[in-house]
mmCIF file with all atom_site columns, C-alpha atoms in Angstrom:
data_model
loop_
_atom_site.group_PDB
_atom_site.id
_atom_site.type_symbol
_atom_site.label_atom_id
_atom_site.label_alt_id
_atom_site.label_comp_id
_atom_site.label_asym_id
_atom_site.label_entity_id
_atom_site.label_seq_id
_atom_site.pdbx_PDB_ins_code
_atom_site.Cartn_x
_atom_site.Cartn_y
_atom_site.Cartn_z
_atom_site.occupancy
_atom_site.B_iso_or_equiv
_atom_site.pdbx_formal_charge
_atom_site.auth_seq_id
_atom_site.auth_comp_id
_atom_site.auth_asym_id
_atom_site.auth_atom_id
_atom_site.pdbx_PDB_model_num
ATOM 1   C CA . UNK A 1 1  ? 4.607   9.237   -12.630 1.00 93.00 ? 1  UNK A CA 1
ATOM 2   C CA . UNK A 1 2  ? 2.610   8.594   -9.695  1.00 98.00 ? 2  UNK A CA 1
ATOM 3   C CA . UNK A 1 3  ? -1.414  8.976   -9.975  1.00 98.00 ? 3  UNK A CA 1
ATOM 4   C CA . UNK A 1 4  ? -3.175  10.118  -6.918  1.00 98.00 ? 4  UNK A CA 1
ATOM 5   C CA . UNK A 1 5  ? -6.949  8.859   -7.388  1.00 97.00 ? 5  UNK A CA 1
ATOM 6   C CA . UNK A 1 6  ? -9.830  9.564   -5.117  1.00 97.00 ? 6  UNK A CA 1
ATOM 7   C CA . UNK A 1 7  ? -13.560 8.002   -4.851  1.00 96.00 ? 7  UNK A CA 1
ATOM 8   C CA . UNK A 1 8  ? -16.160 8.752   -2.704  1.00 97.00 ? 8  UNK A CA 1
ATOM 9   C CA . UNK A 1 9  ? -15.518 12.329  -1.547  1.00 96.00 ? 9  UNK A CA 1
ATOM 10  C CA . UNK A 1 10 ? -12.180 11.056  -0.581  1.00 97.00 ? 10 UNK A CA 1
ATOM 11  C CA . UNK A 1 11 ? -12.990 8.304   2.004   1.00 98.00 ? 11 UNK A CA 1
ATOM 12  C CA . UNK A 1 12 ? -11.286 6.452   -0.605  1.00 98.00 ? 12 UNK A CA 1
ATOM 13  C CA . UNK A 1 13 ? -7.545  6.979   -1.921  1.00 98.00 ? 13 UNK A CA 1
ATOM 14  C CA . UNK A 1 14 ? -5.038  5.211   -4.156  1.00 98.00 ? 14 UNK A CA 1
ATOM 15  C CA . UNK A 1 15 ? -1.440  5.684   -5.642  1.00 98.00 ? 15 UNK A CA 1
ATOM 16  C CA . UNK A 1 16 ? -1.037  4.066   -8.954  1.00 98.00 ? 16 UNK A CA 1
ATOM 17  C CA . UNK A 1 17 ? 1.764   2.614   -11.173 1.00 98.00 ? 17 UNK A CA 1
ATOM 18  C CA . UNK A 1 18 ? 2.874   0.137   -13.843 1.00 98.00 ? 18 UNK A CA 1
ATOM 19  C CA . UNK A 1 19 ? 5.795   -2.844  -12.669 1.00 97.00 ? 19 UNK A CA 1
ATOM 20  C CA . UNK A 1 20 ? 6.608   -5.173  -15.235 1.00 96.00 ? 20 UNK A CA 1
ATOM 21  C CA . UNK A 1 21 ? 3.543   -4.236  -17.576 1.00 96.00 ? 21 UNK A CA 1
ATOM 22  C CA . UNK A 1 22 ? 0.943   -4.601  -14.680 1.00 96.00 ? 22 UNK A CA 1
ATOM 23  C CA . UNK A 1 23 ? -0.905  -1.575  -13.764 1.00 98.00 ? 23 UNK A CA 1
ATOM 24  C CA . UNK A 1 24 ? -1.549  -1.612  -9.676  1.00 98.00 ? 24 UNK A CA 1
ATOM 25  C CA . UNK A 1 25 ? -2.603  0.404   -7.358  1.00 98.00 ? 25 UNK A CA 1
ATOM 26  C CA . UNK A 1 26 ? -1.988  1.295   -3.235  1.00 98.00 ? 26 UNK A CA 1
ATOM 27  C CA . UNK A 1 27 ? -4.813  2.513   -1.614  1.00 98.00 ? 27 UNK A CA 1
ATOM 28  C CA . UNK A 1 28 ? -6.559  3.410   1.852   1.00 98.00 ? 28 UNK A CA 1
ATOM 29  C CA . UNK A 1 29 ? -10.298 2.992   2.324   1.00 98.00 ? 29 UNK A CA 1
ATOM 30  C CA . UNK A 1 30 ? -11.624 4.837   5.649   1.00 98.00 ? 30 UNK A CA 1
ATOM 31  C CA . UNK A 1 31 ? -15.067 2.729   7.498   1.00 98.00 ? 31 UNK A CA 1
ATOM 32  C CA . UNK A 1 32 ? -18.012 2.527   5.260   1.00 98.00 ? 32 UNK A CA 1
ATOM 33  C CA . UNK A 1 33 ? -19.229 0.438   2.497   1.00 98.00 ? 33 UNK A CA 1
ATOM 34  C CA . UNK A 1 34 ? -18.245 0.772   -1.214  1.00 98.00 ? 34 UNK A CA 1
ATOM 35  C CA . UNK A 1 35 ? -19.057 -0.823  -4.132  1.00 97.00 ? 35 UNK A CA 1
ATOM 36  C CA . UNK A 1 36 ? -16.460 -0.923  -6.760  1.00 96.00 ? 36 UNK A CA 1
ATOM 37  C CA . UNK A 1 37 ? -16.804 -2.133  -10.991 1.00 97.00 ? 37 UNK A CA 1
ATOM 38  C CA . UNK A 1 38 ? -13.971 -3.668  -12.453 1.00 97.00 ? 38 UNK A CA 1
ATOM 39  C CA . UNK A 1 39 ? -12.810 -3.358  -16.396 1.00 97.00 ? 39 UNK A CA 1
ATOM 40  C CA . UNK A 1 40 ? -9.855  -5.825  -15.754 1.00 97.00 ? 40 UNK A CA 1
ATOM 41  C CA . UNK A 1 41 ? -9.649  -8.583  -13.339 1.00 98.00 ? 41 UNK A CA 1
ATOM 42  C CA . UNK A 1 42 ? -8.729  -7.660  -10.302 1.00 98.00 ? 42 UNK A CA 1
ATOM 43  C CA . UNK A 1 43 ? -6.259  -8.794  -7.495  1.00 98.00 ? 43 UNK A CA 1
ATOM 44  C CA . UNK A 1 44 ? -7.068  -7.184  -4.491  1.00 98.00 ? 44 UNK A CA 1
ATOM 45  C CA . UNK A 1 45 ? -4.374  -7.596  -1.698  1.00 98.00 ? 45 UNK A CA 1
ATOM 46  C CA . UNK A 1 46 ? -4.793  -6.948  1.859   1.00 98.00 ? 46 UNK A CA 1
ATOM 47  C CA . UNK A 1 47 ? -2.039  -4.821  3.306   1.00 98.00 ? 47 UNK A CA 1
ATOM 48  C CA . UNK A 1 48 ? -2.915  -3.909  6.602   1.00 97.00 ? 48 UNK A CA 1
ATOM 49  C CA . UNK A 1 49 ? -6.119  -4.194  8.636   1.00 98.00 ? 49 UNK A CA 1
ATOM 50  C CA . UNK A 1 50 ? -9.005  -5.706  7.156   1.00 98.00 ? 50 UNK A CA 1
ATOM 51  C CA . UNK A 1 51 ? -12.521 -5.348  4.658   1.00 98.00 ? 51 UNK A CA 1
ATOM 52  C CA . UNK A 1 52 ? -15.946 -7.478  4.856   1.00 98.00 ? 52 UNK A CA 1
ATOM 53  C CA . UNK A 1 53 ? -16.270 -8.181  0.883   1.00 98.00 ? 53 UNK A CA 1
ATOM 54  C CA . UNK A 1 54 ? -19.120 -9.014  -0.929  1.00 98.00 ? 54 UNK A CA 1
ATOM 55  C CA . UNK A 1 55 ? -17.886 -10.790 -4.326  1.00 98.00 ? 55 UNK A CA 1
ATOM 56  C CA . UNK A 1 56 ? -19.763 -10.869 -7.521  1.00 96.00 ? 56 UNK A CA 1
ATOM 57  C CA . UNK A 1 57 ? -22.294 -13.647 -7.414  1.00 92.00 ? 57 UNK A CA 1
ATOM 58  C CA . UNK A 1 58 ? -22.381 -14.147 -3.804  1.00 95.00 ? 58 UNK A CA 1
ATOM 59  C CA . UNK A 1 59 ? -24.823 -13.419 -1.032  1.00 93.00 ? 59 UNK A CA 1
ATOM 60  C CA . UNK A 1 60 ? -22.711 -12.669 1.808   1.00 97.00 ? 60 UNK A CA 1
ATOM 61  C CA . UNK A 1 61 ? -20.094 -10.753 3.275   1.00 98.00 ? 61 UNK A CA 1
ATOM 62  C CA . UNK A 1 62 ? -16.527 -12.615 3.720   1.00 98.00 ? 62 UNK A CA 1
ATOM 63  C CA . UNK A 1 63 ? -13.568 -11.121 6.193   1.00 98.00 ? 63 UNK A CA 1
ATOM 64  C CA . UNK A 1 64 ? -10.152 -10.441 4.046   1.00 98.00 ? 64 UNK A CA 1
ATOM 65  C CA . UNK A 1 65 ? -7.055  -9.967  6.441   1.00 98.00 ? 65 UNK A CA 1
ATOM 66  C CA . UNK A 1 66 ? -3.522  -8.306  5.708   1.00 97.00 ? 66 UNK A CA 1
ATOM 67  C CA . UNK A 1 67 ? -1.751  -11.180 4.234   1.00 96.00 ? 67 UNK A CA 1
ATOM 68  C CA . UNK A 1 68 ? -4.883  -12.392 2.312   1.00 98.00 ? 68 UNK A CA 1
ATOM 69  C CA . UNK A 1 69 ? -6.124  -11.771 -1.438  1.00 98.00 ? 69 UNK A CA 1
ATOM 70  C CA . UNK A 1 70 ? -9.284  -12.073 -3.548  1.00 98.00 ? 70 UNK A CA 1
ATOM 71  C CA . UNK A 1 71 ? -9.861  -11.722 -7.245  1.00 98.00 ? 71 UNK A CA 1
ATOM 72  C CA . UNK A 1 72 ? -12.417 -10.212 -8.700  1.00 98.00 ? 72 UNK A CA 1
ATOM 73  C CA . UNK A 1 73 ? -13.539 -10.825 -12.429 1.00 98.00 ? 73 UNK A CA 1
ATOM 74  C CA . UNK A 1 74 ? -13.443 -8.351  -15.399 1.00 98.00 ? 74 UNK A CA 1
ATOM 75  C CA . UNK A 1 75 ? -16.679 -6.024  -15.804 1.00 98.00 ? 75 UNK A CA 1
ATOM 76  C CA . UNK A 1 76 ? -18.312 -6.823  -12.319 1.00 98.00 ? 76 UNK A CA 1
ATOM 77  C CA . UNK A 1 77 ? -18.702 -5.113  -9.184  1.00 97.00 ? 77 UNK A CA 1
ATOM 78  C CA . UNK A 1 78 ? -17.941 -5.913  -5.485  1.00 97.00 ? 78 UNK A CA 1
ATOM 79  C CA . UNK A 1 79 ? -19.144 -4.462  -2.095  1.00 98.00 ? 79 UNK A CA 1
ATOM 80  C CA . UNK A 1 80 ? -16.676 -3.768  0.496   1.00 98.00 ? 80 UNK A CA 1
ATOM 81  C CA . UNK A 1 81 ? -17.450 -3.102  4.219   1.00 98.00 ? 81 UNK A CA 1
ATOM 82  C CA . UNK A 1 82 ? -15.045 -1.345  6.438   1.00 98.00 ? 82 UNK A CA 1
ATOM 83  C CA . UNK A 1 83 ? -14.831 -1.258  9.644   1.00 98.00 ? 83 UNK A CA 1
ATOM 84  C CA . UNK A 1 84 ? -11.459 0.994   10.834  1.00 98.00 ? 84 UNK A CA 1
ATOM 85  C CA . UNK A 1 85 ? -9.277  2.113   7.898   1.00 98.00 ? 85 UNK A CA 1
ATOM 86  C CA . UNK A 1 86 ? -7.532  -0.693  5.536   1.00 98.00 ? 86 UNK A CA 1
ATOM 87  C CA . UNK A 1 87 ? -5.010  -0.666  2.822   1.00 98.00 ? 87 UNK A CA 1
ATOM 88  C CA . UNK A 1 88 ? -4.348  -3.240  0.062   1.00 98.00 ? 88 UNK A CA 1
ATOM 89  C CA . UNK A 1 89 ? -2.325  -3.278  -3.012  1.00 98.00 ? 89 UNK A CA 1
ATOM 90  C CA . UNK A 1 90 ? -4.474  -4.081  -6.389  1.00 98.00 ? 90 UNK A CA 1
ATOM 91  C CA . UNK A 1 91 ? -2.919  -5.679  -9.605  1.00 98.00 ? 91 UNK A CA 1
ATOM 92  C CA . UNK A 1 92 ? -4.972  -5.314  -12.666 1.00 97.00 ? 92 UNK A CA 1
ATOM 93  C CA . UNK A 1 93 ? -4.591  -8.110  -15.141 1.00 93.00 ? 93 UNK A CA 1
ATOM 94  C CA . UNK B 2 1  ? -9.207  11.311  6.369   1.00 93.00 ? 1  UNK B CA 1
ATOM 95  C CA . UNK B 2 2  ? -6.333  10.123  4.426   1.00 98.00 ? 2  UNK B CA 1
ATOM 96  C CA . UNK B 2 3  ? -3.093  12.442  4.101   1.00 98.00 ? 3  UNK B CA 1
ATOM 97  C CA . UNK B 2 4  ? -1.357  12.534  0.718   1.00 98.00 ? 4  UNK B CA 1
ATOM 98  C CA . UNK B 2 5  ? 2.353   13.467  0.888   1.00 97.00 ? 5  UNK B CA 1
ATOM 99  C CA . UNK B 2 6  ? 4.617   13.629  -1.644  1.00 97.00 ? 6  UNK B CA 1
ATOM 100 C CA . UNK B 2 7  ? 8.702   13.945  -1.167  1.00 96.00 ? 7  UNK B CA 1
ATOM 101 C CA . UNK B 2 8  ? 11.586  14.346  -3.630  1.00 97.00 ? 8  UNK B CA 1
ATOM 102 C CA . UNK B 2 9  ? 9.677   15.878  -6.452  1.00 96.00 ? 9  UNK B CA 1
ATOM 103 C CA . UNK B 2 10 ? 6.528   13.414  -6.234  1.00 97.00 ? 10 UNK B CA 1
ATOM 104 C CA . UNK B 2 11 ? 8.938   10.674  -7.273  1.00 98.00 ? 11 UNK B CA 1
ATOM 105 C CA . UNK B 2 12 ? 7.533   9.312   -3.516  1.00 98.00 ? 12 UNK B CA 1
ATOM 106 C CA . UNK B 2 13 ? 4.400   9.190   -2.645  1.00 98.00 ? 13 UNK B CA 1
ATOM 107 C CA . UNK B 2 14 ? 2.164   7.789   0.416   1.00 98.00 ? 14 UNK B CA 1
ATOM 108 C CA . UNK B 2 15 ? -1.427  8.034   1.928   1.00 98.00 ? 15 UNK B CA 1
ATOM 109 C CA . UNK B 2 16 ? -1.399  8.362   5.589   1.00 98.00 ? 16 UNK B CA 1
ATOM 110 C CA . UNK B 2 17 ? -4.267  7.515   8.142   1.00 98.00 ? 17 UNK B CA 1
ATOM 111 C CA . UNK B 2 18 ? -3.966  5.933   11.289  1.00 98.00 ? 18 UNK B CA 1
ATOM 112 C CA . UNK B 2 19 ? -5.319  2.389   12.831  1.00 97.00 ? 19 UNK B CA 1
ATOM 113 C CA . UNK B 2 20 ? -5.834  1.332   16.324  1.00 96.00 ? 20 UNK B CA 1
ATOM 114 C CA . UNK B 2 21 ? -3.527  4.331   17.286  1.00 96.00 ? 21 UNK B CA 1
ATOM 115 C CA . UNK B 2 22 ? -0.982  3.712   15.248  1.00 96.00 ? 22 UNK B CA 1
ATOM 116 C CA . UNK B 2 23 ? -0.361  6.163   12.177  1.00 98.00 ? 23 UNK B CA 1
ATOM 117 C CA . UNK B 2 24 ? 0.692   4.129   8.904   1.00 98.00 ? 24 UNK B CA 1
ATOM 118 C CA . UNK B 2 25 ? 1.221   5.295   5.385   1.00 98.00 ? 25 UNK B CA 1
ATOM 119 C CA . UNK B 2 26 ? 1.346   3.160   1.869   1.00 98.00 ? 26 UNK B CA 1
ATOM 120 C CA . UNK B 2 27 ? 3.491   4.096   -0.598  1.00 98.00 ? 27 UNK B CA 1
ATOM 121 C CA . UNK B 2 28 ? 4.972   3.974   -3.997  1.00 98.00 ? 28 UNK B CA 1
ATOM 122 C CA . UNK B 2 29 ? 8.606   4.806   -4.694  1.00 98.00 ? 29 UNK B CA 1
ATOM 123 C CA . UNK B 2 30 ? 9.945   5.641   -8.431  1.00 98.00 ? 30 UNK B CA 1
ATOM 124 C CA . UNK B 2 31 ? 13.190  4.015   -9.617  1.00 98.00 ? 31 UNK B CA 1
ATOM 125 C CA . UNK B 2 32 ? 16.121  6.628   -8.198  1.00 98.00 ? 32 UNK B CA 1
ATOM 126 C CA . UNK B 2 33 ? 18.477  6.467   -4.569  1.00 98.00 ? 33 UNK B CA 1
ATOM 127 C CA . UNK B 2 34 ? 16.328  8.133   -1.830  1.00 98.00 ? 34 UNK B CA 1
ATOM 128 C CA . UNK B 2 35 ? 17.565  8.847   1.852   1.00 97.00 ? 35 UNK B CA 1
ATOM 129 C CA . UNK B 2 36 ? 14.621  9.232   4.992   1.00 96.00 ? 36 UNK B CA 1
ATOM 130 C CA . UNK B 2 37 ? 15.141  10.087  8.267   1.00 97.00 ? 37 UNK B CA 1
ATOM 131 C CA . UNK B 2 38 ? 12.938  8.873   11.143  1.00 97.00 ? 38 UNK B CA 1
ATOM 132 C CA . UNK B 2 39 ? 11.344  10.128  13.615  1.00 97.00 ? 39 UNK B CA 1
ATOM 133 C CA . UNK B 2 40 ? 9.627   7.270   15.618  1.00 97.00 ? 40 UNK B CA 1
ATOM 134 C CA . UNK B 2 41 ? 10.274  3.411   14.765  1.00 98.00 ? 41 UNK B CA 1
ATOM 135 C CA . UNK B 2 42 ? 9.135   2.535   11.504  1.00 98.00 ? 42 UNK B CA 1
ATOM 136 C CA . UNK B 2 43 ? 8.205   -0.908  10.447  1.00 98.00 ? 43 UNK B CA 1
ATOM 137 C CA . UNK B 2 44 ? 8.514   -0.863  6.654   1.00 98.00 ? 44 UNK B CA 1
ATOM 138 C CA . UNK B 2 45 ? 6.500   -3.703  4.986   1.00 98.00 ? 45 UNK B CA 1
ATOM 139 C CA . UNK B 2 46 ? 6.973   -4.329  1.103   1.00 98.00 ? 46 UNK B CA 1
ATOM 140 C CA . UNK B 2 47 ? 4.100   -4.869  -0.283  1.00 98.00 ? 47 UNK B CA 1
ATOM 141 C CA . UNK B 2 48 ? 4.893   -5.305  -3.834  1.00 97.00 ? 48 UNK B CA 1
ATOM 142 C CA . UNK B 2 49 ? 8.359   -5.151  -6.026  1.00 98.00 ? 49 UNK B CA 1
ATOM 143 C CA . UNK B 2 50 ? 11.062  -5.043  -4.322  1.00 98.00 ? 50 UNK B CA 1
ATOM 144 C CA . UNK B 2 51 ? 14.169  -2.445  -2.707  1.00 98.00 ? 51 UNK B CA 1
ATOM 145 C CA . UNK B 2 52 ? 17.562  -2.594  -1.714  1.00 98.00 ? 52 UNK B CA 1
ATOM 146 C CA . UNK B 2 53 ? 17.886  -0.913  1.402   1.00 98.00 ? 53 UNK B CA 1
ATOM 147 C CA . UNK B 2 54 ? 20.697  0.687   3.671   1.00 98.00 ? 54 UNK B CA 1
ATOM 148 C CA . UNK B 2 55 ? 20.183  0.178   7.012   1.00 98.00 ? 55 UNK B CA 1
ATOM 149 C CA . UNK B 2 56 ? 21.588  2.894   9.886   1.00 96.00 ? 56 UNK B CA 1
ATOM 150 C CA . UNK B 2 57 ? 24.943  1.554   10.648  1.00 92.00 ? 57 UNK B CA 1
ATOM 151 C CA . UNK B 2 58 ? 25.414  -0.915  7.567   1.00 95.00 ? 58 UNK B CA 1
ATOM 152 C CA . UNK B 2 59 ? 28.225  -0.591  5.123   1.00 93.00 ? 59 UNK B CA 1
ATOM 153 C CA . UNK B 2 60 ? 25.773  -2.890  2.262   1.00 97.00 ? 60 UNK B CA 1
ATOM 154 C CA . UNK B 2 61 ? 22.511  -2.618  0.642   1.00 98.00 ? 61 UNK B CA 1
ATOM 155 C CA . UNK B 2 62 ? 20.243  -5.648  1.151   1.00 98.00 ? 62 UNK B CA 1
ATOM 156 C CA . UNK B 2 63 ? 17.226  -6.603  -0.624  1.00 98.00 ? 63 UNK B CA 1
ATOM 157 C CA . UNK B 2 64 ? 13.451  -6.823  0.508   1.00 98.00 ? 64 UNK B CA 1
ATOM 158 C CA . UNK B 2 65 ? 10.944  -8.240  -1.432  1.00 98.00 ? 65 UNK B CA 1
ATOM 159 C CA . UNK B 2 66 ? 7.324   -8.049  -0.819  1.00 97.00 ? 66 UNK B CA 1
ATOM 160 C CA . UNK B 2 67 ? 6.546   -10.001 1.825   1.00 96.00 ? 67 UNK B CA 1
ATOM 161 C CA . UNK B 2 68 ? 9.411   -8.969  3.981   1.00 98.00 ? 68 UNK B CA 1
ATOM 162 C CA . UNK B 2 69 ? 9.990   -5.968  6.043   1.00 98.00 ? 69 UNK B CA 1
ATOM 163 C CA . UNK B 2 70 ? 12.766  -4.200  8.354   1.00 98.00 ? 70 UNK B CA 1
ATOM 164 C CA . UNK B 2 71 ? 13.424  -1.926  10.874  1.00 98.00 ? 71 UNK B CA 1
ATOM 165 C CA . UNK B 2 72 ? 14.516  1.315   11.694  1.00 98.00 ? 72 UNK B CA 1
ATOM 166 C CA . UNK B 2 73 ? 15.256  2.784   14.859  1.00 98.00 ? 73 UNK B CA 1
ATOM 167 C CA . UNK B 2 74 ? 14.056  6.237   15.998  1.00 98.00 ? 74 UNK B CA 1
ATOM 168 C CA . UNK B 2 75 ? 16.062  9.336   14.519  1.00 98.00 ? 75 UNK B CA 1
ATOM 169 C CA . UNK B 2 76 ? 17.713  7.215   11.920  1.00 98.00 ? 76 UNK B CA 1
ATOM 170 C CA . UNK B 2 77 ? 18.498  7.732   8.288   1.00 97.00 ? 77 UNK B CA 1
ATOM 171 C CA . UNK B 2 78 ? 18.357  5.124   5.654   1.00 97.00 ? 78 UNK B CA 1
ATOM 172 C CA . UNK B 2 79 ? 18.911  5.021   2.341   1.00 98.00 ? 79 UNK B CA 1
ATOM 173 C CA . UNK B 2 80 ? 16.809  2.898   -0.306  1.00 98.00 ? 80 UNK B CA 1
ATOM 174 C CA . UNK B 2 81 ? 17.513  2.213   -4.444  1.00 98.00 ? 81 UNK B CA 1
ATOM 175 C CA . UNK B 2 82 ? 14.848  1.407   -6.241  1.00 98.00 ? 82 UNK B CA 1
ATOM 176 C CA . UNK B 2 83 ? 15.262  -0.126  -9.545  1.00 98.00 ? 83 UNK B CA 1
ATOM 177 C CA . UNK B 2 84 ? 11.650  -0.812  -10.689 1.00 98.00 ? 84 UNK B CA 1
ATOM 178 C CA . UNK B 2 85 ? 8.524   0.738   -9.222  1.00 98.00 ? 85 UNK B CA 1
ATOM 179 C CA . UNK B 2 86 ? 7.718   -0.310  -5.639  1.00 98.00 ? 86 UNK B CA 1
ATOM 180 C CA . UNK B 2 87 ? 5.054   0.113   -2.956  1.00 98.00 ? 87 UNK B CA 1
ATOM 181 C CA . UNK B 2 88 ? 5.097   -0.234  1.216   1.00 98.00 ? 88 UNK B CA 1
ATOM 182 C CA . UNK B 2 89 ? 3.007   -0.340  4.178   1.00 98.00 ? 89 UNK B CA 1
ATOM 183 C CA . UNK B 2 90 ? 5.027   1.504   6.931   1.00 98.00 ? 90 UNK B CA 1
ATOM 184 C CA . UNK B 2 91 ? 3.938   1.685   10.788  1.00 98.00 ? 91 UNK B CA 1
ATOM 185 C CA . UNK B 2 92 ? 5.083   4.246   12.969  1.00 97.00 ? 92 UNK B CA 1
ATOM 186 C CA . UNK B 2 93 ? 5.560   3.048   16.304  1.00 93.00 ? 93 UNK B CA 1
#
């Protein structure tokens, strides 16, 4: 079964599963900025395009790129800045 | 604004949206044998998992992991099995 979520009035959309155990998640965020909490820790991979992300604890912004991944702790929250629509893939651990 | 579409009884789904020009969807495909057809020349990108994939003209099935990607010319059918959840980027050129 194949969850369709949506977040912020649907500038925001994701596709979610289980492989092996591991919950994840496919999603496309459209320009704007977003702050997202975590329960689990979170891999976020880049899929195509690319985000500005704030990470917990730090001041500034940091440029992801398809190919690249951050990980984000359990129960914290993160800012993302878009520019021109992304996509990642998110494992939660 | 993102497109959801769903195909063989929501066993596939993607989220469509389109950068620089070029429309792209990410996906997730169930475990099952699914044939597509194209239309213009998709780039399929595995972004997590893996497939086994029938190319237009092969006899075999070949495997892509994530990471990898293929081909497939305009007007085309291919046929993918899937034996474990897995997602894609696709670009339609």
């Amino acid at each position: 079964m194949i969850k369709v979520n949506e977040y912020y009035n649907g500038k925001v959309k994701s596709l979610g599963n289980i492989l092996d155990g591991v919950p994840f998640t496919v999603g496309i965020i459209e320009p704007g900025e977003y702050t997202f909490s975590t329960e689990k820790e979170e891999h976020m991979n880049i899929t195509y395009g690319e985000m500005e992300v704030k990470l917990p604890g730090e001041e500034n912004f940091k440029k992801f790129k398809a190919g690249e991944k951050f990980i984000i702790p359990p129960k914290k929250s993160f800012t993302v800045k878009i520019e021109k629509p992304v996509s990642y893939v998110c494992e939660y651990k």
